């Protein structure tokens, strides 16, 4: 996929500081797989400003969308760009989620902007399942309608109880991983703490969990080694993977979590 | 690629014949293969790969980088597959690109530097060795060997004894004067000089009152170091006759041309690859355009053409 | 200015009692009087004036500066009125501001440094001497004295013998390691350290193939040197117990707080004054806000508070 | 004059790459003298970008105008700023032209954007006189209507002959400095070469010429010594003046021109 430019088609605030960005990018949209990301150059930043990675939220019909949260100078500038602006885009990058065979119930677990790749995933999985969404407050819980429109069943947890259950999204997992529940396969994207908790429970329950890691990136294509993650191979040996190229999605069992800094 | 009217871009850096004066900076281009999907690497003057030591090396914990105004501070810590891993996993593919491969080497002892050089001299497909005596991000090795001219020269001499390949010490920018380092390297048998590496730097997270980088300190690269690098290249070119491979903050052809005018024979694009992988090709084209516009037939006319009154 | 709830900002830099830890960097604030119309200079922790030698000095030809990404390269060349001129023309007005005056001094010989120090010790109204052994923009004097620890210490010792005033050597950033310089300065009798000066740099006009600056080389200052300066301040603080006056790229309180956390007792705002003369006051306010937010009673709690694992 | 902010009232392209910028700046407008300048901080530039100096073109009724030419990244960005944008402005800075007593005929000589302070000067001089304007081509000759509306007589020279006489603006000077002409006083602003030529002719003709120098500036207020100019005092001694603070206007006789680099 050569380095390309894509014009902004739409730029719309959603809720809780999130924005939807639609880009005209036919080749990229055709190639994109759920869980992959694009690496955007944000114009108007100072010299030597790095690209920013964003998961692909939707892809098809010649266009590609991301759902981003304003958190710093890059996303602040991004939010000011009008439709028509051309952006330099690298992508689709990364490995993407495995598209499960359909013999296990897919459970998607998303926190914050982590829902974005899960929506795309939900459009491609061979079997519909359950989506568990979390956030601090109602405004942080996105895409419920997307999932419902796709025929998925959605459960929500918010820390302040303003939507769904009061608590963490991982609290919703329990019942789906019970001995009596149908065999499941997990797909999760969100903050590190959430991913770690999802992974732990999946391992305990004996099911697979595909976790999308959110490491800061420089090159986005595996050249700089800024985004590494230690993995434990099946034979117990340790392998240093690059989240941007070998990931961002890894199976929970392989991930060697570092102690919290 | 070159028509008869087109100026000659070919250069020779201490024995490495390059079709044009533009390579990539070690550590910013992986092992050549990663960027092959993003630009036509066959058009590069050479490919310089990430630092290699004898054994595989894990590098530093994360975070390994932080953005700063006009630059990037990194502390990757020279993660790499070691000599054998490099030769097995990357060299075959690199050879296929048909451009000279420069291998950046380092060690934790003088002997290790020499041993790495010797091992890489036994395999075909390597055009030269860039000897990293200036990495700020590893405790042993790296800048510990580059802080004074004599120690640095000791490494260069040891490498020189074990390899017939062109030896290009890569020097640090955080020195009072580049002249003594350039002269010491020349006397120790260097074929060319590579400068500069990153500037040692530190960024603090004021809310947590901790260094942002797990390694505490890192190396500053990018646009902001360019004027510092140009001064060093100029000083080195005044001090010795060796060809100079210059780097630090190249973003467009303009910065590369400054290096050439200051005395460099070739240049390397580093951090800018991350932002725009087509940078090295734009730089090649920009140098050609400049030569045409200034009616120069050969890029050699540009090297050291600075007029000082 | 401080209510009972307000944290204490007062610091003492090697004998200079400052109401807050923020001064201005030599050469970026003239002789204090020029900016008096643009900010309330009485609120500063101290005023540091432009470099002074024994006799008046014309400085370098124009151009004396050039803008670069994230910074400024200057080669003013220490133009100044000399000791007598400074005392007659500027000191009376400076004294009226009621804040400590730090005079930045230099010489073309060790004896001249000492003589300037002695002369300035005879007049009232000077709180301390910042000894510039690191200016990249003059041929004799300046960085020629700062390139190795022993030479630098010789200047400091000579000044020390001739003045009872606090002596604060101002060190260069283009060194492999700050520790040896900090220790040498301490042993030579320095009361505090000032770091860093500008980074030697060069900018070339590629169309004319000439250096942009008439002096060929200059010193890089501004945002882009901040991460380099933080590392030096941290290293100096690890090496010696002397108070440190830190500078390099402060634009907002954030950068100043990084310096304090790294080990500085006070900070100086330089290039940012040119862009926004209210910067020093914003930095003072920002430090106070930070202390309040982090429930610290005294800015001293911030100094050297970096947690490293 | 404290550091202030001023909102853009109008931003209009004029001709030849020149733009008119009107700012709401009551205090500044009230204090401004012809020949003084403002030091503008241009938002959106990279960290550590210096301010840019511009002569005051008009001042009064609570507002202040400049006339600027797009020549680089600062003025390029300036040209994109819409009305309503607030700019940080230092000013009025510099010494300004002396407002002649009226016993000599004022002759204003302007090249390029150098006409801007001369328009302001023409509004304040006690006596009307002659304006000589030069430029490469007709599009570079600005403000003719301004001067005519003020009742000044205007003569033009362009290098390509597309307006007025073909040649340099200094060629127009001759006849006004003849022995037979009424005693004159010169006020000039423009490129160095022009100023130097005006100065030489004025000295030869025994009349005063007030030249506004265009040195690159850093602080704009006399603190950094980036903008110095050597002057010869009446007693022959050399004095180093700051163009931003002691100038930008100096009498031709005092200026020690450096050899062309
Ligand atoms: C694979 C992947 C997918 C992502 N998908 C999305 C998405 O769909 N929607 C979304 O809103 N965000 C997503 N992010 C996070 C997004 O990249 C950051 O929020 C963004 O880079 C912040 O840029 P900034 O300039 O606004 O923030 P700043 O804090 O100013 O950025 C400073 C630097 O830190 C990096 N950075 C800051 N926060 C993060 C973060 N959380 N993850 C990685 N790098 C970070 C930036 O890239 C930049 O280099 C994803 C990150 C990764 C790695
Ligand atoms: C007293 C004074 C009055 C001026 N009045 C006007 C005016 O009324 N209208 C107008 O169009 N211009 C005027 N100028 C020139 C104006 O300041 C420059 O054109 C402007 O700074 C260019 O900025 P830039 O970023 O677009 O150009 P760049 O070339 O990108 O600027 C790079 C640096 O060079 C400086 N610089 C570039 N050209 C000049 C120049 N000719 N003079 C001084 N500094 C320069 C800039 O300030 C900046 O620091 C005046 C200059 C001075 C000193
Ligand atoms: C992420 C990163 C990794 C680097 N790794 C190496 C390395 O392995 N060996 C080396 O000699 N230099 C290394 N460098 C330094 C670069 O090769 C180059 O000298 C420096 O970045 C300055 O050039 P730039 O400003 O164009 O990036 C690295 C730089 C970066 C940014
Ligand atoms: C225009 C200019 C003039 C300077 N003059 C002096 C000087 O006379 N003496 C000195 O010790 N440092 C001088 N410096 C260095 C500053 O004091 C300061 O150390 C440096 O600029 C780094 O701080 P900054 O990045 O905040 O500007 C000068 C810097 C600038 C930009
Ligand atoms: S971001 Fe460069 S290797 Fe992953
Ligand atoms: S611009 Fe600073 S003294 Fe004139």
PDB file of C-alpha atoms in Angstrom, chain C residues 27-31 34-35 37-38 50 57-58 60 62 64-65 67-72 76 79-80 90 208 210 221-224 251 271 274-278 282, chain D residues 1-4 39 41 45-52 73 88-93 215-219 221-229 240-242 245 261:
ATOM      1  CA  UNK C  27      21.767  38.977  26.981  1.00  0.00           C
ATOM      2  CA  UNK C  28      18.038  38.545  26.589  1.00  0.00           C
ATOM      3  CA  UNK C  29      17.029  41.339  28.926  1.00  0.00           C
ATOM      4  CA  UNK C  30      19.520  44.081  28.138  1.00  0.00           C
ATOM      5  CA  UNK C  31      20.483  45.934  31.310  1.00  0.00           C
ATOM      6  CA  UNK C  34      14.819  48.172  28.429  1.00  0.00           C
ATOM      7  CA  UNK C  35      12.039  45.837  29.492  1.00  0.00           C
ATOM      8  CA  UNK C  37       8.101  49.409  30.248  1.00  0.00           C
ATOM      9  CA  UNK C  38       6.889  45.940  29.334  1.00  0.00           C
ATOM     10  CA  UNK C  50      24.152  41.288  29.429  1.00  0.00           C
ATOM     11  CA  UNK C  57      33.243  45.976  23.197  1.00  0.00           C
ATOM     12  CA  UNK C  58      31.638  46.422  19.760  1.00  0.00           C
ATOM     13  CA  UNK C  60      30.042  41.200  15.849  1.00  0.00           C
ATOM     14  CA  UNK C  62      25.452  41.987  11.205  1.00  0.00           C
ATOM     15  CA  UNK C  64      23.771  38.712  14.264  1.00  0.00           C
ATOM     16  CA  UNK C  65      20.837  36.332  14.367  1.00  0.00           C
ATOM     17  CA  UNK C  67      15.561  32.110  13.241  1.00  0.00           C
ATOM     18  CA  UNK C  68      15.488  28.302  13.026  1.00  0.00           C
ATOM     19  CA  UNK C  69      12.713  25.782  13.754  1.00  0.00           C
ATOM     20  CA  UNK C  70      12.052  25.958  17.482  1.00  0.00           C
ATOM     21  CA  UNK C  71      14.888  28.319  18.173  1.00  0.00           C
ATOM     22  CA  UNK C  72      17.130  31.254  17.490  1.00  0.00           C
ATOM     23  CA  UNK C  76      25.720  39.182  19.069  1.00  0.00           C
ATOM     24  CA  UNK C  79      28.654  43.947  22.635  1.00  0.00           C
ATOM     25  CA  UNK C  80      28.716  46.034  25.786  1.00  0.00           C
ATOM     26  CA  UNK C  90      22.927  51.354  33.959  1.00  0.00           C
ATOM     27  CA  UNK C 208      24.572  32.219  -1.669  1.00  0.00           C
ATOM     28  CA  UNK C 210      27.622  31.512   2.710  1.00  0.00           C
ATOM     29  CA  UNK C 221      18.748  28.999  22.145  1.00  0.00           C
ATOM     30  CA  UNK C 222      15.013  28.584  22.572  1.00  0.00           C
ATOM     31  CA  UNK C 223      12.506  25.779  23.011  1.00  0.00           C
ATOM     32  CA  UNK C 224      14.573  23.253  21.100  1.00  0.00           C
ATOM     33  CA  UNK C 251       8.608  29.170  27.383  1.00  0.00           C
ATOM     34  CA  UNK C 271      14.781  33.823  24.285  1.00  0.00           C
ATOM     35  CA  UNK C 274      11.696  38.414  22.954  1.00  0.00           C
ATOM     36  CA  UNK C 275       8.498  36.699  22.010  1.00  0.00           C
ATOM     37  CA  UNK C 276       6.487  37.521  25.077  1.00  0.00           C
ATOM     38  CA  UNK C 277       8.012  39.875  27.641  1.00  0.00           C
ATOM     39  CA  UNK C 278       5.515  38.708  30.234  1.00  0.00           C
ATOM     40  CA  UNK C 282       3.774  33.862  33.821  1.00  0.00           C
TER      41      UNK C 282
ATOM     42  CA  UNK D   1       2.607  51.290  26.659  1.00  0.00           C
ATOM     43  CA  UNK D   2       1.832  47.834  28.137  1.00  0.00           C
ATOM     44  CA  UNK D   3       1.877  44.694  26.065  1.00  0.00           C
ATOM     45  CA  UNK D   4      -1.505  44.476  24.433  1.00  0.00           C
ATOM     46  CA  UNK D  39       6.132  44.330  16.712  1.00  0.00           C
ATOM     47  CA  UNK D  41       3.478  38.099  17.261  1.00  0.00           C
ATOM     48  CA  UNK D  45       4.032  29.755  13.933  1.00  0.00           C
ATOM     49  CA  UNK D  46       6.297  27.230  15.535  1.00  0.00           C
ATOM     50  CA  UNK D  47       7.602  27.543  19.049  1.00  0.00           C
ATOM     51  CA  UNK D  48      10.138  30.289  19.518  1.00  0.00           C
ATOM     52  CA  UNK D  49       9.147  32.170  16.367  1.00  0.00           C
ATOM     53  CA  UNK D  50      10.158  35.795  16.773  1.00  0.00           C
ATOM     54  CA  UNK D  51       7.866  38.762  16.402  1.00  0.00           C
ATOM     55  CA  UNK D  52       7.784  40.640  13.097  1.00  0.00           C
ATOM     56  CA  UNK D  73       6.445  32.160   6.505  1.00  0.00           C
ATOM     57  CA  UNK D  88      -0.265  40.281  20.516  1.00  0.00           C
ATOM     58  CA  UNK D  89       1.174  43.671  19.607  1.00  0.00           C
ATOM     59  CA  UNK D  90       4.096  45.614  21.038  1.00  0.00           C
ATOM     60  CA  UNK D  91       4.145  49.244  20.099  1.00  0.00           C
ATOM     61  CA  UNK D  92       4.389  51.939  19.116  1.00  0.00           C
ATOM     62  CA  UNK D  93       8.145  51.350  18.956  1.00  0.00           C
ATOM     63  CA  UNK D 215      17.257  45.843   9.941  1.00  0.00           C
ATOM     64  CA  UNK D 216      16.125  42.427  11.040  1.00  0.00           C
ATOM     65  CA  UNK D 217      14.986  42.564  14.639  1.00  0.00           C
ATOM     66  CA  UNK D 218      14.649  40.260  17.598  1.00  0.00           C
ATOM     67  CA  UNK D 219      13.367  42.091  20.692  1.00  0.00           C
ATOM     68  CA  UNK D 221      12.896  47.351  22.167  1.00  0.00           C
ATOM     69  CA  UNK D 222      16.639  47.746  22.488  1.00  0.00           C
ATOM     70  CA  UNK D 223      17.515  44.800  24.704  1.00  0.00           C
ATOM     71  CA  UNK D 224      19.156  42.193  22.478  1.00  0.00           C
ATOM     72  CA  UNK D 225      21.524  44.190  20.250  1.00  0.00           C
ATOM     73  CA  UNK D 226      20.607  42.214  17.129  1.00  0.00           C
ATOM     74  CA  UNK D 227      19.770  45.279  15.045  1.00  0.00           C
ATOM     75  CA  UNK D 228      22.666  47.636  15.571  1.00  0.00           C
ATOM     76  CA  UNK D 229      23.852  50.379  13.249  1.00  0.00           C
ATOM     77  CA  UNK D 240      26.635  51.885  18.044  1.00  0.00           C
ATOM     78  CA  UNK D 241      22.914  52.572  17.923  1.00  0.00           C
ATOM     79  CA  UNK D 242      20.011  50.125  18.048  1.00  0.00           C
ATOM     80  CA  UNK D 245      15.071  51.753  19.867  1.00  0.00           C
ATOM     81  CA  UNK D 261      28.423  41.813   2.114  1.00  0.00           C
TER      82      UNK D 261
END
